């Protein structure tokens, strides 16, 4: 299972301020920390980036690439910022994300095709269906639209969308996410990759309980075939859980240090 660090995120107080002030220090510290913690990709989450989106994205990408060689995952709904970010990336990034609405697909799929990027498609249109089959039907739409532009299944990452466990019907959605992950390999050949925002699970829970909630869910999702997750890479217990999952799936060579807190 690959991990995408969620931590370079405009919603975070210190990182958000550093982005706004173009102060490289806190962003580079965070990028180094996530890289050393064992993340496979770094999410660069600018949100809607309404003000100076392209210039800000280019600056953040360059700032991060000065201290980390990891593949980047560009997370913004601003099309121009996304393209500026792609052009600044040393290796083709993962584009995060789009839903199955015509305008969203027309926005991002041509960019992915043009620059040989991987993409994350969310199994939602205007709303998030609670029903497993509806989520699968949306995954079909996404994969068909991407294939049509020459984007192969290997470059498509499907996100079945995790909602907080504490919201109304959050638990039913948690079950649907697991069902979708189990079904995807039967539906697509060659298989697509999968991901999800693991910290969404504990959103709204008391801070001291968040890690425990997220760490309970991850092995369940792994058992359903999840191939990557967007995680808090600054949580040593989370990264230990990921290392142990990878060893227990025989995806990495086990050593006792996998079990140690780092
Ligand atoms: N799917 C995809 N992309 C996503 C998500 C998803 N990107 C955004 C999000 N969901 C995943 N990233 C985060 C980042 C931070 C938090 C949760 C998910 C988070 N942060 C703390 C908070 O808000 O309380 C702390 C912020 C801080 O550092 O101050 O919970 O589902 N494809």
mmCIF file of C-alpha atoms and ligand atoms in Angstrom:
data_model
loop_
_atom_site.group_PDB
_atom_site.id
_atom_site.type_symbol
_atom_site.label_atom_id
_atom_site.label_comp_id
_atom_site.label_asym_id
_atom_site.label_seq_id
_atom_site.Cartn_x
_atom_site.Cartn_y
_atom_site.Cartn_z
ATOM 1 C CA UNK A 1 0.000 0.000 0.000
ATOM 2 C CA UNK A 2 1.340 3.385 -1.014
ATOM 3 C CA UNK A 3 0.849 6.391 1.247
ATOM 4 C CA UNK A 4 0.137 9.942 0.195
ATOM 5 C CA UNK A 5 0.978 12.447 2.946
ATOM 6 C CA UNK A 6 -1.960 14.807 3.560
ATOM 7 C CA UNK A 7 0.085 17.297 5.543
ATOM 8 C CA UNK A 8 1.008 19.999 3.009
ATOM 9 C CA UNK A 9 -2.447 21.434 3.179
ATOM 10 C CA UNK A 10 -3.707 25.030 2.996
ATOM 11 C CA UNK A 11 -6.239 24.228 5.748
ATOM 12 C CA UNK A 12 -3.433 23.625 8.228
ATOM 13 C CA UNK A 13 -2.738 26.833 10.175
ATOM 14 C CA UNK A 14 1.058 26.952 9.870
ATOM 15 C CA UNK A 15 1.227 25.601 6.311
ATOM 16 C CA UNK A 16 -1.658 27.809 5.133
ATOM 17 C CA UNK A 17 0.090 30.926 6.498
ATOM 18 C CA UNK A 18 3.433 29.878 4.956
ATOM 19 C CA UNK A 19 1.769 29.421 1.567
ATOM 20 C CA UNK A 20 0.148 32.822 1.780
ATOM 21 C CA UNK A 21 3.398 34.532 2.874
ATOM 22 C CA UNK A 22 5.554 32.506 0.416
ATOM 23 C CA UNK A 23 7.659 31.414 3.393
ATOM 24 C CA UNK A 24 9.434 28.207 2.324
ATOM 25 C CA UNK A 25 10.586 27.182 5.847
ATOM 26 C CA UNK A 26 7.493 25.458 7.303
ATOM 27 C CA UNK A 27 6.582 23.861 3.954
ATOM 28 C CA UNK A 28 10.060 22.411 3.429
ATOM 29 C CA UNK A 29 10.224 21.221 7.048
ATOM 30 C CA UNK A 30 6.912 19.411 6.548
ATOM 31 C CA UNK A 31 7.971 17.949 3.187
ATOM 32 C CA UNK A 32 11.185 16.597 4.749
ATOM 33 C CA UNK A 33 9.313 15.204 7.754
ATOM 34 C CA UNK A 34 6.773 13.348 5.568
ATOM 35 C CA UNK A 35 9.526 12.036 3.278
ATOM 36 C CA UNK A 36 11.550 10.747 6.243
ATOM 37 C CA UNK A 37 8.401 9.229 7.745
ATOM 38 C CA UNK A 38 8.146 6.978 4.679
ATOM 39 C CA UNK A 39 5.397 8.595 2.604
ATOM 40 C CA UNK A 40 5.395 7.579 -1.087
ATOM 41 C CA UNK A 41 3.762 10.755 -2.435
ATOM 42 C CA UNK A 42 3.120 14.251 -1.061
ATOM 43 C CA UNK A 43 -0.331 15.804 -1.484
ATOM 44 C CA UNK A 44 -0.060 19.507 -2.305
ATOM 45 C CA UNK A 45 -3.487 20.658 -1.205
ATOM 46 C CA UNK A 46 -4.305 24.224 -2.246
ATOM 47 C CA UNK A 47 -8.098 23.857 -2.127
ATOM 48 C CA UNK A 48 -9.935 26.239 -4.493
ATOM 49 C CA UNK A 49 -6.858 28.572 -4.675
ATOM 50 C CA UNK A 50 -8.938 31.504 -5.887
ATOM 51 C CA UNK A 51 -6.218 34.089 -5.358
ATOM 52 C CA UNK A 52 -3.017 33.757 -7.417
ATOM 53 C CA UNK A 53 -3.702 30.018 -7.876
ATOM 54 C CA UNK A 54 -1.216 29.218 -10.694
ATOM 55 C CA UNK A 55 1.615 31.297 -9.219
ATOM 56 C CA UNK A 56 1.039 29.858 -5.730
ATOM 57 C CA UNK A 57 0.943 26.254 -7.002
ATOM 58 C CA UNK A 58 4.117 26.697 -9.031
ATOM 59 C CA UNK A 59 5.843 28.204 -6.001
ATOM 60 C CA UNK A 60 4.743 25.428 -3.617
ATOM 61 C CA UNK A 61 5.740 22.678 -6.083
ATOM 62 C CA UNK A 62 9.206 24.207 -6.586
ATOM 63 C CA UNK A 63 9.602 24.768 -2.842
ATOM 64 C CA UNK A 64 8.798 21.116 -2.070
ATOM 65 C CA UNK A 65 10.950 19.739 -4.899
ATOM 66 C CA UNK A 66 13.993 21.508 -3.449
ATOM 67 C CA UNK A 67 13.887 19.127 -0.467
ATOM 68 C CA UNK A 68 12.066 15.987 -1.653
ATOM 69 C CA UNK A 69 12.211 13.752 -4.740
ATOM 70 C CA UNK A 70 8.834 12.135 -4.015
ATOM 71 C CA UNK A 71 6.082 12.129 -6.629
ATOM 72 C CA UNK A 72 3.584 14.909 -5.957
ATOM 73 C CA UNK A 73 -0.195 14.710 -5.813
ATOM 74 C CA UNK A 74 -1.731 18.027 -6.857
ATOM 75 C CA UNK A 75 -4.948 18.778 -4.993
ATOM 76 C CA UNK A 76 -6.858 21.828 -6.216
ATOM 77 C CA UNK A 77 -10.099 22.597 -8.007
ATOM 78 C CA UNK A 78 -8.438 25.502 -9.850
ATOM 79 C CA UNK A 79 -7.733 24.342 -13.432
ATOM 80 C CA UNK A 80 -5.051 26.943 -14.166
ATOM 81 C CA UNK A 81 -3.302 26.199 -10.857
ATOM 82 C CA UNK A 82 -3.387 22.486 -11.688
ATOM 83 C CA UNK A 83 -1.773 23.016 -15.097
ATOM 84 C CA UNK A 84 0.876 25.366 -13.666
ATOM 85 C CA UNK A 85 1.648 22.732 -11.011
ATOM 86 C CA UNK A 86 1.963 19.940 -13.577
ATOM 87 C CA UNK A 87 4.386 22.026 -15.634
ATOM 88 C CA UNK A 88 6.529 22.683 -12.557
ATOM 89 C CA UNK A 89 6.681 19.012 -11.522
ATOM 90 C CA UNK A 90 9.891 17.100 -12.334
ATOM 91 C CA UNK A 91 7.948 13.838 -12.749
ATOM 92 C CA UNK A 92 4.319 13.504 -13.836
ATOM 93 C CA UNK A 93 2.127 14.085 -10.772
ATOM 94 C CA UNK A 94 -1.051 12.404 -9.583
ATOM 95 C CA UNK A 95 -4.007 14.759 -10.139
ATOM 96 C CA UNK A 96 -6.376 14.937 -7.153
ATOM 97 C CA UNK A 97 -9.283 14.819 -7.983
ATOM 98 C CA UNK A 98 -12.459 14.909 -10.040
ATOM 99 C CA UNK A 99 -16.015 13.616 -9.799
ATOM 100 C CA UNK A 100 -18.242 12.206 -12.552
ATOM 101 C CA UNK A 101 -19.737 15.526 -13.624
ATOM 102 C CA UNK A 102 -19.194 16.485 -17.279
ATOM 103 C CA UNK A 103 -17.569 19.841 -16.465
ATOM 104 C CA UNK A 104 -15.220 18.255 -13.887
ATOM 105 C CA UNK A 105 -14.178 15.475 -16.273
ATOM 106 C CA UNK A 106 -13.658 17.923 -19.144
ATOM 107 C CA UNK A 107 -11.565 20.021 -16.796
ATOM 108 C CA UNK A 108 -9.065 17.419 -15.654
ATOM 109 C CA UNK A 109 -8.996 14.426 -18.034
ATOM 110 C CA UNK A 110 -7.480 16.303 -20.999
ATOM 111 C CA UNK A 111 -4.740 17.617 -18.677
ATOM 112 C CA UNK A 112 -3.972 14.070 -17.497
ATOM 113 C CA UNK A 113 -3.872 12.835 -21.100
ATOM 114 C CA UNK A 114 -1.705 15.724 -22.305
ATOM 115 C CA UNK A 115 0.914 15.414 -19.540
ATOM 116 C CA UNK A 116 0.821 11.605 -18.918
ATOM 117 C CA UNK A 117 -0.424 12.073 -15.367
ATOM 118 C CA UNK A 118 -2.172 9.663 -13.066
ATOM 119 C CA UNK A 119 -5.610 10.781 -11.828
ATOM 120 C CA UNK A 120 -7.876 10.260 -8.841
ATOM 121 C CA UNK A 121 -11.560 9.857 -9.715
ATOM 122 C CA UNK A 122 -14.126 10.167 -6.922
ATOM 123 C CA UNK A 123 -17.163 7.870 -7.058
ATOM 124 C CA UNK A 124 -19.588 10.770 -6.806
ATOM 125 C CA UNK A 125 -21.407 13.162 -9.119
ATOM 126 C CA UNK A 126 -23.385 15.994 -7.566
ATOM 127 C CA UNK A 127 -23.886 13.888 -4.435
ATOM 128 C CA UNK A 128 -22.186 10.888 -2.822
ATOM 129 C CA UNK A 129 -24.379 7.816 -3.328
ATOM 130 C CA UNK A 130 -24.858 5.644 -0.254
ATOM 131 C CA UNK A 131 -25.431 2.668 -2.526
ATOM 132 C CA UNK A 132 -22.481 0.430 -3.512
ATOM 133 C CA UNK A 133 -23.780 -0.285 -7.032
ATOM 134 C CA UNK A 134 -24.262 3.423 -7.720
ATOM 135 C CA UNK A 135 -20.677 4.072 -6.693
ATOM 136 C CA UNK A 136 -19.529 1.270 -9.021
ATOM 137 C CA UNK A 137 -21.636 2.679 -11.885
ATOM 138 C CA UNK A 138 -19.886 6.026 -11.403
ATOM 139 C CA UNK A 139 -16.482 4.320 -11.401
ATOM 140 C CA UNK A 140 -17.450 2.836 -14.778
ATOM 141 C CA UNK A 141 -18.278 6.301 -16.150
ATOM 142 C CA UNK A 142 -14.961 7.682 -14.926
ATOM 143 C CA UNK A 143 -12.890 4.821 -16.344
ATOM 144 C CA UNK A 144 -14.736 4.897 -19.690
ATOM 145 C CA UNK A 145 -14.207 8.652 -20.050
ATOM 146 C CA UNK A 146 -10.515 8.344 -19.157
ATOM 147 C CA UNK A 147 -9.927 5.345 -21.472
ATOM 148 C CA UNK A 148 -11.516 7.303 -24.305
ATOM 149 C CA UNK A 149 -8.741 9.885 -23.971
ATOM 150 C CA UNK A 150 -6.103 7.142 -23.940
ATOM 151 C CA UNK A 151 -5.569 7.075 -20.163
ATOM 152 C CA UNK A 152 -5.047 3.390 -19.230
ATOM 153 C CA UNK A 153 -6.566 1.758 -16.134
ATOM 154 C CA UNK A 154 -3.155 1.600 -14.437
ATOM 155 C CA UNK A 155 -3.084 5.406 -14.260
ATOM 156 C CA UNK A 156 -6.619 5.687 -12.788
ATOM 157 C CA UNK A 157 -6.983 5.731 -9.012
ATOM 158 C CA UNK A 158 -10.590 5.308 -7.841
ATOM 159 C CA UNK A 159 -11.535 6.915 -4.505
ATOM 160 C CA UNK A 160 -14.781 5.471 -3.094
ATOM 161 C CA UNK A 161 -14.960 8.461 -0.680
ATOM 162 C CA UNK A 162 -14.770 8.116 3.070
ATOM 163 C CA UNK A 163 -17.165 10.194 5.178
ATOM 164 C CA UNK A 164 -16.724 10.884 8.905
ATOM 165 C CA UNK A 165 -17.935 7.957 10.997
ATOM 166 C CA UNK A 166 -19.817 10.371 13.264
ATOM 167 C CA UNK A 167 -22.091 11.982 10.662
ATOM 168 C CA UNK A 168 -25.556 10.681 9.879
ATOM 169 C CA UNK A 169 -25.240 7.503 7.749
ATOM 170 C CA UNK A 170 -21.432 7.695 8.106
ATOM 171 C CA UNK A 171 -21.358 4.056 9.154
ATOM 172 C CA UNK A 172 -23.415 2.959 6.132
ATOM 173 C CA UNK A 173 -20.969 4.837 3.894
ATOM 174 C CA UNK A 174 -18.045 3.080 5.632
ATOM 175 C CA UNK A 175 -19.604 -0.269 4.670
ATOM 176 C CA UNK A 176 -20.204 0.907 1.076
ATOM 177 C CA UNK A 177 -16.537 1.953 0.769
ATOM 178 C CA UNK A 178 -15.445 -1.562 1.742
ATOM 179 C CA UNK A 179 -17.920 -3.175 -0.678
ATOM 180 C CA UNK A 180 -16.739 -0.961 -3.558
ATOM 181 C CA UNK A 181 -13.085 -1.827 -2.908
ATOM 182 C CA UNK A 182 -13.900 -5.548 -2.981
ATOM 183 C CA UNK A 183 -15.840 -5.229 -6.246
ATOM 184 C CA UNK A 184 -13.437 -3.065 -8.277
ATOM 185 C CA UNK A 185 -10.995 -5.880 -9.226
ATOM 186 C CA UNK A 186 -13.922 -7.893 -10.595
ATOM 187 C CA UNK A 187 -15.145 -4.960 -12.641
ATOM 188 C CA UNK A 188 -11.970 -3.630 -14.298
ATOM 189 C CA UNK A 189 -9.359 -5.607 -16.222
ATOM 190 C CA UNK A 190 -6.588 -4.570 -16.038
ATOM 191 C CA UNK A 191 -7.353 -3.374 -12.503
ATOM 192 C CA UNK A 192 -7.502 0.274 -11.461
ATOM 193 C CA UNK A 193 -5.637 1.565 -8.432
ATOM 194 C CA UNK A 194 -7.525 2.804 -5.374
ATOM 195 C CA UNK A 195 -7.099 5.461 -2.710
ATOM 196 C CA UNK A 196 -9.058 7.297 -0.015
ATOM 197 C CA UNK A 197 -8.748 10.164 2.452
ATOM 198 C CA UNK A 198 -8.305 8.070 5.595
ATOM 199 C CA UNK A 199 -8.403 11.032 8.017
ATOM 200 C CA UNK A 200 -11.892 11.869 6.800
ATOM 201 C CA UNK A 201 -13.004 8.886 8.929
ATOM 202 C CA UNK A 202 -12.230 10.632 12.208
ATOM 203 C CA UNK A 203 -13.098 14.162 11.132
ATOM 204 C CA UNK A 204 -15.100 15.766 13.957
ATOM 205 C CA UNK A 205 -13.925 13.258 16.594
ATOM 206 C CA UNK A 206 -11.936 14.439 19.652
ATOM 207 C CA UNK A 207 -8.285 14.990 18.654
ATOM 208 C CA UNK A 208 -6.947 12.341 21.026
ATOM 209 C CA UNK A 209 -9.159 9.673 19.406
ATOM 210 C CA UNK A 210 -8.552 10.459 15.733
ATOM 211 C CA UNK A 211 -5.488 8.279 15.180
ATOM 212 C CA UNK A 212 -7.146 5.259 16.831
ATOM 213 C CA UNK A 213 -10.233 5.584 14.634
ATOM 214 C CA UNK A 214 -8.226 5.927 11.422
ATOM 215 C CA UNK A 215 -5.875 3.104 12.389
ATOM 216 C CA UNK A 216 -8.799 0.767 13.016
ATOM 217 C CA UNK A 217 -10.185 1.388 9.528
ATOM 218 C CA UNK A 218 -6.970 1.129 7.486
ATOM 219 C CA UNK A 219 -6.333 -2.633 7.929
ATOM 220 C CA UNK A 220 -9.992 -3.306 7.064
ATOM 221 C CA UNK A 221 -9.612 -1.313 3.858
ATOM 222 C CA UNK A 222 -6.319 -3.057 3.120
ATOM 223 C CA UNK A 223 -8.085 -6.395 3.450
ATOM 224 C CA UNK A 224 -10.583 -5.170 0.831
ATOM 225 C CA UNK A 225 -7.691 -4.526 -1.573
ATOM 226 C CA UNK A 226 -7.001 -0.793 -1.092
ATOM 227 C CA UNK A 227 -3.770 0.054 -2.963
ATOM 228 C CA UNK A 228 -3.028 3.494 -1.443
ATOM 229 C CA UNK A 229 -4.263 5.919 1.192
ATOM 230 C CA UNK A 230 -3.993 9.633 1.907
ATOM 231 C CA UNK A 231 -2.781 9.685 5.509
ATOM 232 C CA UNK A 232 -1.357 11.861 8.255
ATOM 233 C CA UNK A 233 2.318 11.042 7.750
ATOM 234 C CA UNK A 234 3.185 12.931 10.958
ATOM 235 C CA UNK A 235 1.425 10.232 12.989
ATOM 236 C CA UNK A 236 4.154 7.659 13.816
ATOM 237 C CA UNK A 237 1.575 5.082 14.878
ATOM 238 C CA UNK A 238 -0.142 5.423 11.500
ATOM 239 C CA UNK A 239 3.094 4.931 9.582
ATOM 240 C CA UNK A 240 3.931 1.886 11.743
ATOM 241 C CA UNK A 241 0.514 0.427 10.915
ATOM 242 C CA UNK A 242 1.164 0.989 7.199
ATOM 243 C CA UNK A 243 4.602 -0.717 7.398
ATOM 244 C CA UNK A 244 3.077 -3.712 9.178
ATOM 245 C CA UNK A 245 0.194 -3.958 6.691
ATOM 246 C CA UNK A 246 2.715 -3.980 3.849
ATOM 247 C CA UNK A 247 4.754 -6.703 5.543
ATOM 248 C CA UNK A 248 1.670 -8.781 6.336
ATOM 249 C CA UNK A 249 0.522 -8.475 2.704
ATOM 250 C CA UNK A 250 4.000 -9.643 1.649
ATOM 251 C CA UNK A 251 4.507 -6.402 -0.258
ATOM 252 C CA UNK A 252 7.690 -5.563 1.639
ATOM 253 C CA UNK A 253 10.420 -7.583 3.306
ATOM 254 C CA UNK A 254 9.563 -7.707 7.028
ATOM 255 C CA UNK A 255 12.079 -6.571 9.582
ATOM 256 C CA UNK A 256 11.485 -6.000 13.265
ATOM 257 C CA UNK A 257 12.075 -2.279 12.757
ATOM 258 C CA UNK A 258 8.753 -2.193 10.887
ATOM 259 C CA UNK A 259 7.094 -2.624 14.280
ATOM 260 C CA UNK A 260 9.110 0.100 15.997
ATOM 261 C CA UNK A 261 7.773 3.627 16.474
ATOM 262 C CA UNK A 262 9.948 6.024 14.463
HETATM 263 N N1 LIG B 1 -10.020 12.078 -1.172
HETATM 264 C C1 LIG B 1 -9.127 12.662 -1.993
HETATM 265 N N2 LIG B 1 -8.433 13.758 -1.661
HETATM 266 C C2 LIG B 1 -8.647 14.342 -0.448
HETATM 267 C C3 LIG B 1 -9.551 13.774 0.455
HETATM 268 C C4 LIG B 1 -10.269 12.610 0.065
HETATM 269 N N3 LIG B 1 -7.925 15.470 -0.105
HETATM 270 C C5 LIG B 1 -8.277 16.188 1.084
HETATM 271 C C6 LIG B 1 -8.706 15.244 2.190
HETATM 272 N N4 LIG B 1 -9.705 14.352 1.703
HETATM 273 C C7 LIG B 1 -7.517 14.453 2.689
HETATM 274 N N5 LIG B 1 -6.619 15.332 3.365
HETATM 275 C C8 LIG B 1 -6.839 15.722 4.682
HETATM 276 C C9 LIG B 1 -6.004 16.676 5.214
HETATM 277 C C10 LIG B 1 -6.143 17.054 6.541
HETATM 278 C C11 LIG B 1 -7.130 16.495 7.311
HETATM 279 C C12 LIG B 1 -7.970 15.551 6.791
HETATM 280 C C13 LIG B 1 -7.819 15.145 5.461
HETATM 281 C C14 LIG B 1 -7.326 16.867 8.728
HETATM 282 N N6 LIG B 1 -6.548 17.847 9.268
HETATM 283 C C15 LIG B 1 -6.668 18.223 10.642
HETATM 284 C C16 LIG B 1 -7.983 18.957 10.879
HETATM 285 O O1 LIG B 1 -8.551 19.524 9.935
HETATM 286 O O2 LIG B 1 -8.459 18.916 12.018
HETATM 287 C C17 LIG B 1 -5.513 19.038 11.086
HETATM 288 C C18 LIG B 1 -5.182 20.216 10.215
HETATM 289 C C19 LIG B 1 -3.932 20.910 10.758
HETATM 290 O O3 LIG B 1 -2.839 20.378 10.515
HETATM 291 O O4 LIG B 1 -4.083 21.953 11.394
HETATM 292 O O5 LIG B 1 -8.171 16.322 9.419
HETATM 293 O O6 LIG B 1 -11.106 12.049 0.788
HETATM 294 N N7 LIG B 1 -8.922 12.084 -3.188
#
